[in-house]
Amino acid sequence: MLILAIDTALDACAAGILDTRTSKLIAHESIPMKRGHAEALMPLLGRVMAGSGIAFADLDRIAVTTGPGSFTGLRVGLSAARGIGLAASKPVVGITTLTAYAAPVVSENMDAPVIAAIDARHDHVYFQVVSGNGTSLVRPGVIPIEEALEAAQFGAPHLVGNAAEILAARWPSDAPAPLRVDMQPAPEISWVAWLGAAVNPETALARPYYLRAPDAKPQSSLMQQAALAAS
């Protein structure tokens, strides 16, 4: 399967083409940026497609990050992916940024919990916790950083995401220290592609994944929800 992956949801403009038959990323490019994705994406896609030697018609699927992330940035990627899918008559699937951050760690088959965190500003994070095998411990949401630190109850974690160092710096001193801290401005485009190959196009929809609208109040405690679910 040939997968074109696109990511503009966070602090990078990235694209890559994965050949699942050879397990190789044929061509890829990622440019760090906080804004300007709209101007950068189409030239970048042109370079990636040219470097791969593959035509859009030869693709099997397009995968794109859906958020959480920049409201403007993620729509740039979604619009491009949908346009390519429509023009080439190819399915388009959506991958959340939190899932893309956690996936490479889960693939290592470690026992430690994985905390994916994205800076949501104003002392909040977009946040998700999964076990080492990918089972959900705390479902995705946006919560205050102090509340996110309650995830220490699950044991020494692997922290990933562009807010990984923010959590690490405020990690409770009386809790097991994080095993690893992977501060990444954006998910690896290769994992966006691999996840795009694995998901069901009927359920992994390419539409914005908003955990809150602009200026919306955060949800009630996700840690409380986790405790209730476990009781």
XYZ file of N, CA and C in Angstrom:
693
model
N 0.842 -1.187 0.000
C 0.000 0.000 0.000
C 0.888 1.251 0.000
N 0.559 2.220 -0.826
C 1.284 3.490 -0.876
C 0.454 4.558 -0.165
N 1.030 5.125 0.884
C 0.327 6.098 1.718
C 1.023 7.449 1.636
N 0.276 8.489 1.289
C 0.769 9.858 1.395
C 0.306 10.405 2.736
N 1.256 10.790 3.581
C 0.929 11.345 4.897
C 1.217 12.840 4.908
N 0.325 13.596 5.546
C 0.441 15.054 5.617
C 0.222 15.488 7.065
N 1.076 16.398 7.537
C 0.910 16.923 8.895
C 1.200 18.417 8.913
N 0.201 19.201 9.291
C 0.375 20.649 9.485
C -0.296 21.101 10.773
N -0.596 20.165 11.673
C -1.403 20.483 12.844
C -0.641 21.247 13.924
N 0.684 21.062 13.983
C 1.453 21.671 15.063
C 2.606 22.509 14.503
N 3.810 22.316 15.031
C 4.924 23.206 14.678
C 5.816 22.643 13.584
N 5.218 22.044 12.570
C 5.963 21.564 11.415
C 5.013 21.472 10.230
N 5.598 21.556 9.057
C 4.867 21.289 7.815
C 5.572 20.082 7.212
N 4.870 18.947 7.145
C 5.547 17.703 6.783
C 4.682 16.851 5.875
N 5.368 16.065 5.053
C 4.687 15.096 4.195
C 5.661 13.963 3.902
N 5.105 12.793 3.643
C 5.936 11.644 3.313
C 5.115 10.591 2.613
N 5.801 9.732 1.877
C 5.134 8.625 1.188
C 5.718 7.319 1.701
N 4.852 6.478 2.244
C 5.245 5.190 2.794
C 4.817 4.063 1.865
N 5.725 3.137 1.619
C 5.405 1.905 0.902
C 5.354 0.798 1.940
N 4.168 0.342 2.295
C 4.041 -0.670 3.343
C 4.590 -2.023 2.907
N 4.713 -2.245 1.620
C 5.234 -3.532 1.137
C 6.720 -3.678 1.458
N 7.439 -2.572 1.424
C 8.874 -2.596 1.719
C 9.188 -1.986 3.080
N 8.150 -1.453 3.746
C 8.317 -0.783 5.044
C 9.281 0.394 4.959
N 9.279 1.068 3.835
C 10.185 2.194 3.637
C 9.429 3.487 3.366
N 9.967 4.571 3.912
C 9.478 5.899 3.590
C 10.212 6.333 2.326
N 9.514 6.320 1.206
C 10.153 6.559 -0.096
C 10.690 7.975 -0.200
N 9.916 8.922 0.250
C 10.322 10.328 0.223
C 9.621 11.048 1.357
N 10.283 12.033 1.924
C 9.644 12.795 2.998
C 10.385 14.112 3.193
N 9.683 15.058 3.782
C 10.279 16.358 4.110
C 9.494 16.965 5.257
N 10.193 17.578 6.183
C 9.554 18.247 7.312
C 10.261 19.565 7.570
N 9.479 20.633 7.622
C 10.016 21.973 7.873
C 9.457 22.483 9.194
N 10.310 22.764 10.191
C 9.805 23.341 11.442
C 9.185 24.707 11.181
N 7.995 24.932 11.696
C 7.352 26.247 11.571
C 6.153 26.323 12.496
N 5.929 27.506 13.022
C 4.776 27.734 13.880
C 3.599 28.320 13.095
N 3.903 28.993 11.989
C 2.854 29.544 11.133
C 3.382 29.598 9.704
N 2.483 29.795 8.754
C 2.890 29.827 7.364
C 2.716 28.505 6.637
N 1.979 27.571 7.259
C 1.771 26.259 6.645
C 1.079 26.359 5.285
N 0.172 27.299 5.164
C -0.598 27.406 3.921
C 0.306 27.704 2.729
N 1.300 28.551 2.942
C 2.210 28.896 1.857
C 3.236 27.794 1.600
N 3.588 27.034 2.631
C 4.664 26.051 2.510
C 4.203 24.682 2.018
N 2.947 24.314 2.307
C 2.550 22.922 2.094
C 2.569 22.477 0.644
N 1.954 23.223 -0.259
C 1.852 22.741 -1.639
C 3.221 22.609 -2.322
N 4.137 23.586 -2.169
C 5.482 23.362 -2.722
C 6.176 22.153 -2.103
N 5.986 21.958 -0.791
C 6.585 20.805 -0.120
C 6.020 19.502 -0.677
N 4.709 19.449 -0.860
C 4.085 18.257 -1.437
C 4.617 17.990 -2.847
N 4.804 19.056 -3.606
C 5.338 18.895 -4.950
C 6.727 18.270 -4.936
N 7.561 18.706 -3.987
C 8.918 18.157 -3.891
C 8.895 16.691 -3.448
N 8.028 16.387 -2.497
C 7.940 15.005 -2.017
C 7.440 14.073 -3.115
N 6.407 14.491 -3.823
C 5.883 13.644 -4.898
C 6.920 13.466 -6.000
N 7.617 14.540 -6.351
C 8.640 14.442 -7.387
C 9.782 13.540 -6.939
N 10.163 13.648 -5.683
C 11.247 12.822 -5.166
C 10.903 11.352 -5.089
N 9.611 11.059 -4.935
C 9.182 9.657 -4.843
C 9.057 8.993 -6.204
N 8.826 9.808 -7.239
C 8.582 9.249 -8.562
C 7.214 8.608 -8.690
N 6.328 8.936 -7.766
C 4.985 8.345 -7.743
C 3.955 9.413 -8.093
N 2.977 9.035 -8.892
C 1.896 9.950 -9.242
C 0.781 9.848 -8.205
N 0.001 10.915 -8.074
C -1.118 10.880 -7.138
C -2.053 9.720 -7.440
N -2.229 9.399 -8.706
C -3.134 8.316 -9.094
C -2.640 6.954 -8.625
N -1.339 6.844 -8.318
C -0.776 5.570 -7.878
C -0.903 5.354 -6.375
N -1.291 6.390 -5.650
C -1.453 6.270 -4.205
C -2.652 5.378 -3.884
N -2.592 4.752 -2.720
C -3.722 3.950 -2.262
C -4.567 4.693 -1.227
N -3.917 5.629 -0.516
C -4.630 6.297 0.568
C -3.853 7.540 0.966
N -4.579 8.552 1.468
C -3.957 9.752 2.020
C -4.290 9.803 3.504
N -3.283 10.042 4.334
C -3.477 10.179 5.777
C -3.102 11.591 6.188
N -3.866 12.167 7.104
C -3.617 13.544 7.521
C -3.909 13.682 9.006
N -3.102 14.486 9.695
C -3.352 14.744 11.102
C -4.559 15.663 11.256
N -5.373 15.377 12.273
C -6.643 16.074 12.457
C -6.673 16.947 13.705
N -5.606 16.949 14.493
C -5.575 17.692 15.731
C -5.602 16.735 16.923
N -5.585 17.273 18.141
C -5.585 18.702 18.454
C -4.311 19.397 18.010
N -4.463 20.691 17.807
C -3.344 21.495 17.352
C -3.828 22.873 16.964
N -3.073 23.515 16.100
C -3.430 24.842 15.621
C -4.706 24.779 14.789
N -5.677 25.600 15.124
C -6.936 25.606 14.375
C -6.694 25.916 12.905
N -5.803 26.857 12.632
C -5.512 27.220 11.246
C -4.655 26.162 10.568
N -3.590 25.740 11.239
C -2.670 24.796 10.645
C -3.299 23.479 10.248
N -4.091 22.908 11.152
C -4.639 21.586 10.823
C -5.629 21.662 9.665
N -6.307 22.781 9.511
C -7.239 22.919 8.387
C -6.496 23.011 7.051
N -5.275 23.527 7.075
C -4.475 23.571 5.852
C -4.214 22.147 5.367
N -3.768 21.296 6.266
C -3.492 19.918 5.894
C -4.736 19.165 5.490
N -5.816 19.362 6.226
C -7.071 18.678 5.912
C -7.591 19.089 4.540
N -7.520 20.367 4.241
C -8.002 20.840 2.941
C -7.181 20.243 1.801
N -5.860 20.207 1.982
C -5.001 19.639 0.942
C -5.273 18.151 0.762
N -5.388 17.422 1.870
C -5.620 15.979 1.794
C -6.950 15.667 1.123
N -7.981 16.410 1.497
C -9.297 16.180 0.895
C -9.272 16.506 -0.591
N -8.593 17.597 -0.950
C -8.527 17.971 -2.355
C -7.815 16.928 -3.188
N -6.696 16.411 -2.673
C -5.958 15.374 -3.388
C -6.799 14.105 -3.491
N -7.449 13.749 -2.382
C -8.283 12.553 -2.393
C -9.416 12.651 -3.383
N -10.022 13.814 -3.459
C -11.128 14.009 -4.397
C -10.632 13.948 -5.837
N -9.523 14.620 -6.111
C -9.007 14.671 -7.481
C -8.491 13.313 -7.952
N -7.891 12.544 -7.024
C -7.300 11.258 -7.395
C -8.223 10.080 -7.106
N -9.411 10.381 -6.558
C -10.378 9.325 -6.193
C -9.749 8.320 -5.223
N -9.124 8.845 -4.166
C -8.488 8.016 -3.159
C -9.088 8.304 -1.783
N -9.185 7.288 -0.913
C -9.711 7.532 0.431
C -8.767 8.381 1.260
N -9.332 9.214 2.117
C -8.557 10.070 3.012
C -8.926 9.708 4.446
N -7.918 9.463 5.274
C -8.160 9.083 6.662
C -7.513 10.091 7.599
N -8.081 10.230 8.781
C -7.575 11.166 9.766
C -6.902 10.465 10.928
N -5.799 11.044 11.404
C -5.033 10.517 12.533
C -4.861 11.637 13.558
N -5.193 11.394 14.816
C -5.021 12.444 15.810
C -3.538 12.623 16.139
N -3.173 13.828 16.493
C -1.782 14.105 16.833
C -1.367 13.361 18.097
N -2.254 13.225 19.057
C -1.933 12.506 20.292
C -1.621 11.042 19.997
N -2.411 10.432 19.122
C -2.169 9.038 18.741
C -0.844 8.910 18.000
N -0.567 9.845 17.101
C 0.679 9.794 16.337
C 1.895 9.962 17.245
N 1.778 10.779 18.283
C 2.873 10.929 19.245
C 3.108 9.633 20.021
N 2.021 8.992 20.448
C 2.141 7.817 21.315
C 2.548 6.556 20.561
N 2.202 6.457 19.287
C 2.368 5.214 18.524
C 3.785 4.645 18.535
N 4.835 5.430 18.271
C 6.174 4.829 18.255
C 6.599 4.262 19.602
N 6.110 4.865 20.696
C 6.444 4.356 22.024
C 5.697 3.047 22.288
N 4.419 3.029 21.949
C 3.623 1.812 22.135
C 4.219 0.663 21.325
N 4.779 0.968 20.166
C 5.352 -0.075 19.311
C 6.562 -0.756 19.955
N 7.152 -0.118 20.975
C 8.313 -0.695 21.652
C 7.917 -1.780 22.650
N 6.607 -1.941 22.885
C 6.094 -2.985 23.784
C 6.665 -2.867 25.198
N 6.734 -1.658 25.696
C 7.187 -1.440 27.064
C 5.997 -1.523 28.017
N 6.290 -1.712 29.300
C 5.218 -1.795 30.299
C 4.795 -0.426 30.804
N 5.643 0.566 30.643
C 5.378 1.885 31.219
C 4.217 2.575 30.514
N 3.434 3.367 31.261
C 2.386 4.161 30.618
C 2.988 5.222 29.710
N 2.213 5.615 28.718
C 2.656 6.625 27.763
C 1.738 7.838 27.887
N 2.316 8.969 28.161
C 1.559 10.215 28.263
C 1.904 11.086 27.067
N 0.920 11.355 26.223
C 1.085 12.267 25.089
C 0.483 13.608 25.479
N 1.267 14.664 25.354
C 0.806 15.985 25.791
C 1.202 17.056 24.786
N 0.251 17.916 24.488
C 0.443 19.022 23.550
C 0.098 20.319 24.265
N 0.918 21.314 24.082
C 0.698 22.607 24.736
C -0.589 23.244 24.217
N -1.536 23.452 25.121
C -2.800 24.096 24.774
C -2.830 25.548 25.242
N -1.697 26.022 25.774
C -1.521 27.390 26.272
C -2.382 27.640 27.510
N -2.140 28.780 28.148
C -2.878 29.188 29.344
C -2.819 28.118 30.431
N -1.640 27.479 30.566
C -1.393 26.483 31.606
C -2.274 25.240 31.469
N -2.630 24.922 30.226
C -3.397 23.712 29.927
C -2.635 22.867 28.891
N -2.988 21.599 28.838
C -2.431 20.710 27.820
C -3.542 19.862 27.216
N -3.387 19.544 25.935
C -4.146 18.459 25.339
C -3.430 17.187 25.787
N -4.180 16.188 26.182
C -3.593 15.153 27.024
C -4.252 13.809 26.785
N -3.448 12.762 26.764
C -3.963 11.398 26.656
C -2.973 10.464 27.339
N -3.479 9.441 28.019
C -2.625 8.445 28.659
C -3.046 7.064 28.180
N -2.064 6.273 27.731
C -2.315 4.884 27.359
C -1.306 4.005 28.083
N -1.652 2.734 28.231
C -0.717 1.786 28.815
C 0.339 1.425 27.774
N 1.320 0.639 28.191
C 2.380 0.252 27.274
C 1.897 -0.515 26.063
N 0.717 -1.180 26.193
C 0.175 -1.922 25.044
C -0.882 -1.136 24.273
N -1.036 0.144 24.632
C -1.960 0.998 23.895
C -3.352 1.104 24.464
N -3.648 0.370 25.538
C -4.971 0.457 26.166
C -5.171 1.836 26.795
N -6.339 2.406 26.598
C -6.599 3.749 27.107
C -6.680 3.768 28.631
N -5.943 4.690 29.252
C -6.021 4.926 30.691
C -6.749 6.224 30.992
N -6.471 7.251 30.215
C -7.196 8.520 30.298
C -7.475 8.964 28.870
N -8.726 9.123 28.550
C -9.077 9.461 27.175
C -8.674 10.904 26.849
N -8.568 11.228 25.577
C -8.106 12.563 25.185
C -8.982 13.682 25.733
N -8.335 14.751 26.138
C -9.060 15.910 26.628
C -8.112 17.083 26.790
N -8.635 18.204 27.217
C -7.806 19.374 27.515
C -8.002 19.697 28.985
N -6.892 19.736 29.735
C -6.982 19.896 31.180
C -5.852 20.790 31.681
N -5.997 21.339 32.897
C -4.904 22.114 33.483
C -3.677 21.227 33.691
N -2.505 21.825 33.605
C -1.281 21.053 33.778
C -1.241 20.388 35.146
N -1.659 21.100 36.182
C -1.649 20.508 37.524
C -2.498 19.242 37.580
N -3.581 19.237 36.865
C -4.436 18.048 36.828
C -3.775 16.936 36.021
N -3.090 17.305 34.955
C -2.400 16.296 34.139
C -1.341 15.565 34.955
N -0.740 16.260 35.916
C 0.303 15.655 36.738
C -0.228 14.539 37.624
N -1.542 14.459 37.778
C -2.130 13.374 38.552
C -1.923 12.023 37.877
N -1.521 12.054 36.612
C -1.237 10.807 35.902
C -0.042 10.080 36.494
N 0.657 10.713 37.427
C 1.752 10.043 38.129
C 1.261 8.800 38.850
N -0.043 8.738 39.103
C -0.614 7.580 39.785
C -0.442 6.296 38.974
N -0.217 6.408 37.671
C -0.078 5.215 36.829
C 1.350 4.664 36.819
N 2.280 5.345 37.494
C 3.659 4.892 37.525
C 4.563 5.736 36.649
N 5.849 5.404 36.654
C 6.835 6.167 35.872
C 6.496 6.093 34.392
N 6.221 7.233 33.750
C 5.748 7.227 32.369
C 6.829 7.535 31.344
N 6.451 7.361 30.118
C 7.215 7.886 28.983
C 6.429 9.107 28.508
N 7.024 10.288 28.577
C 6.365 11.519 28.172
C 6.724 11.854 26.729
N 5.719 12.117 25.908
C 5.956 12.486 24.513
C 5.082 13.682 24.152
N 5.487 14.406 23.121
C 4.692 15.531 22.650
C 5.424 16.850 22.844
N 4.854 17.915 22.311
C 5.543 19.205 22.411
C 5.404 19.843 23.790
N 4.623 19.200 24.680
C 4.536 19.657 26.069
C 5.199 18.665 27.023
N 5.965 17.719 26.488
C 6.591 16.701 27.337
C 7.514 17.331 28.376
N 8.321 18.294 27.967
C 9.248 18.923 28.903
C 8.526 19.807 29.909
N 7.382 20.364 29.502
C 6.587 21.168 30.440
C 6.118 20.296 31.591
N 5.615 19.098 31.276
C 5.173 18.187 32.326
C 6.357 17.686 33.143
N 7.459 17.369 32.472
C 8.624 16.851 33.179
C 9.153 17.854 34.197
N 9.137 19.136 33.838
C 9.657 20.170 34.725
C 8.809 20.335 35.981
N 7.549 19.959 35.902
C 6.651 20.121 37.044
C 6.212 18.787 37.634
N 6.897 17.715 37.243
C 6.528 16.380 37.711
C 6.665 16.297 39.236
N 5.708 15.691 39.933
C 5.745 15.621 41.404
C 7.032 14.971 41.907
N 7.658 15.606 42.866
C 8.929 15.105 43.385
C 8.773 13.799 44.146
N 7.562 13.536 44.655
C 7.343 12.308 45.421
C 6.814 11.164 44.565
N 6.790 11.361 43.243
C 6.297 10.329 42.323
C 7.475 9.751 41.534
N 7.316 8.510 41.025
C 8.381 7.945 40.178
C 8.669 8.864 38.998
N 9.941 9.150 38.767
C 10.329 10.074 37.698
C 10.039 9.473 36.327
N 9.737 10.310 35.344
C 9.520 9.811 33.985
C 10.714 9.002 33.494
N 10.426 7.907 32.799
C 11.495 7.073 32.252
C 12.214 7.770 31.104
N 11.429 8.430 30.256
C 11.992 9.167 29.121
C 11.126 10.385 28.862
N 11.750 11.404 28.332
C 11.037 12.627 27.965
C 11.389 12.941 26.518
N 10.436 12.768 25.625
C 10.662 13.019 24.198
C 9.916 14.278 23.781
N 10.640 15.382 23.748
C 10.067 16.658 23.337
C 10.140 16.749 21.814
N 9.008 16.704 21.150
C 8.962 16.754 19.692
C 7.994 17.845 19.256
N 8.409 18.742 18.351
C 7.499 19.806 17.908
C 6.300 19.287 17.132
N 6.433 18.097 16.549
C 5.341 17.495 15.781
C 5.572 15.989 15.721
N 4.537 15.205 15.460
C 4.724 13.760 15.349
C 5.608 13.401 14.155
N 6.217 12.219 14.213
C 7.001 11.733 13.085
C 6.058 11.416 11.921
N 6.381 11.929 10.746
C 5.494 11.740 9.597
C 5.390 10.261 9.215
N 6.418 9.489 9.495
C 6.366 8.060 9.182
C 5.267 7.369 9.974
N 5.059 7.800 11.221
C 4.014 7.171 12.035
C 2.627 7.645 11.637
N 2.523 8.854 11.159
C 1.239 9.288 10.599
C 0.871 8.379 9.424
N 1.877 8.042 8.620
C 1.643 7.165 7.469
C 1.295 5.749 7.895
N 2.054 5.198 8.854
C 1.767 3.832 9.311
C 0.376 3.729 9.933
N 0.014 4.696 10.729
C -1.325 4.695 11.313
C -2.383 4.846 10.236
N -2.075 5.655 9.223
C -3.008 5.827 8.113
C -3.248 4.540 7.363
N -2.223 3.695 7.293
C -2.372 2.406 6.623
C -3.191 1.432 7.456
N -3.156 1.603 8.793
C -3.780 0.628 9.688
C -5.249 0.905 9.984
N -5.678 2.167 9.914
C -7.029 2.511 10.355
C -8.081 2.155 9.309
N -9.315 2.147 9.769
C -10.458 1.896 8.895
C -10.963 3.220 8.326
N -10.982 3.378 7.002
C -11.446 4.644 6.417
C -12.888 4.990 6.789
N -13.661 3.989 7.180
C -15.056 4.244 7.539
C -15.183 4.927 8.897
N -14.171 4.743 9.757
C -14.254 5.298 11.110
C -13.212 6.383 11.378
N -12.071 6.320 10.714
C -11.007 7.329 10.905
C -11.238 8.471 9.933
N -12.156 9.332 10.285
C -12.588 10.383 9.363
C -11.609 11.555 9.328
N -11.444 12.128 8.159
C -10.546 13.275 7.972
C -11.321 14.565 8.236
N -11.518 14.833 9.509
C -12.190 16.075 9.900
C -11.526 16.582 11.173
N -11.620 17.876 11.453
C -10.915 18.437 12.605
C -11.301 17.743 13.905
N -10.275 17.414 14.701
C -10.490 16.794 16.001
C -10.286 17.858 17.063
N -11.361 18.558 17.382
C -11.300 19.642 18.349
C -11.666 19.099 19.732
N -10.786 19.294 20.703
C -11.114 18.937 22.079
C -11.758 20.107 22.807
N -11.668 21.286 22.210
C -12.408 22.433 22.718
C -12.472 23.468 21.610
N -13.470 24.292 21.659
C -13.554 25.419 20.736
C -12.734 26.567 21.310
N -12.383 27.553 20.508
C -11.627 28.693 21.040
C -12.344 29.322 22.221
N -11.567 29.562 23.293
C -12.075 30.213 24.506
C -13.098 29.383 25.269
N -13.263 28.113 24.923
C -14.179 27.276 25.681
C -13.557 26.912 27.017
N -14.397 26.633 27.999
C -13.894 26.225 29.290
C -13.441 24.772 29.226
N -12.374 24.409 29.955
C -11.902 23.029 29.924
C -12.915 22.075 30.539
N -12.774 20.798 30.184
C -13.648 19.782 30.718
C -13.396 19.610 32.202
N -14.344 18.943 32.883
C -14.119 18.573 34.263
C -13.023 17.530 34.314
N -12.549 17.224 35.510
C -11.358 16.405 35.693
C -11.390 15.073 34.949
N -10.460 14.906 34.032
C -10.326 13.625 33.333
C -9.775 12.572 34.274
N -8.955 12.982 35.240
C -8.414 12.028 36.193
C -9.536 11.476 37.056
N -10.508 12.321 37.400
C -11.666 11.844 38.155
C -12.465 10.849 37.323
N -12.585 11.141 36.013
C -13.288 10.207 35.139
C -12.593 8.860 35.108
N -11.246 8.889 35.054
C -10.481 7.650 35.027
C -10.666 6.861 36.312
N -10.677 7.587 37.448
C -10.853 6.917 38.735
C -12.232 6.270 38.833
N -13.256 6.995 38.349
C -14.611 6.443 38.380
C -14.739 5.218 37.481
N -14.073 5.288 36.310
C -14.155 4.162 35.379
C -13.476 2.930 35.942
N -12.434 3.161 36.768
C -11.682 2.038 37.307
C -12.332 1.450 38.563
N -13.266 2.203 39.171
C -13.892 1.749 40.417
C -15.012 0.755 40.180
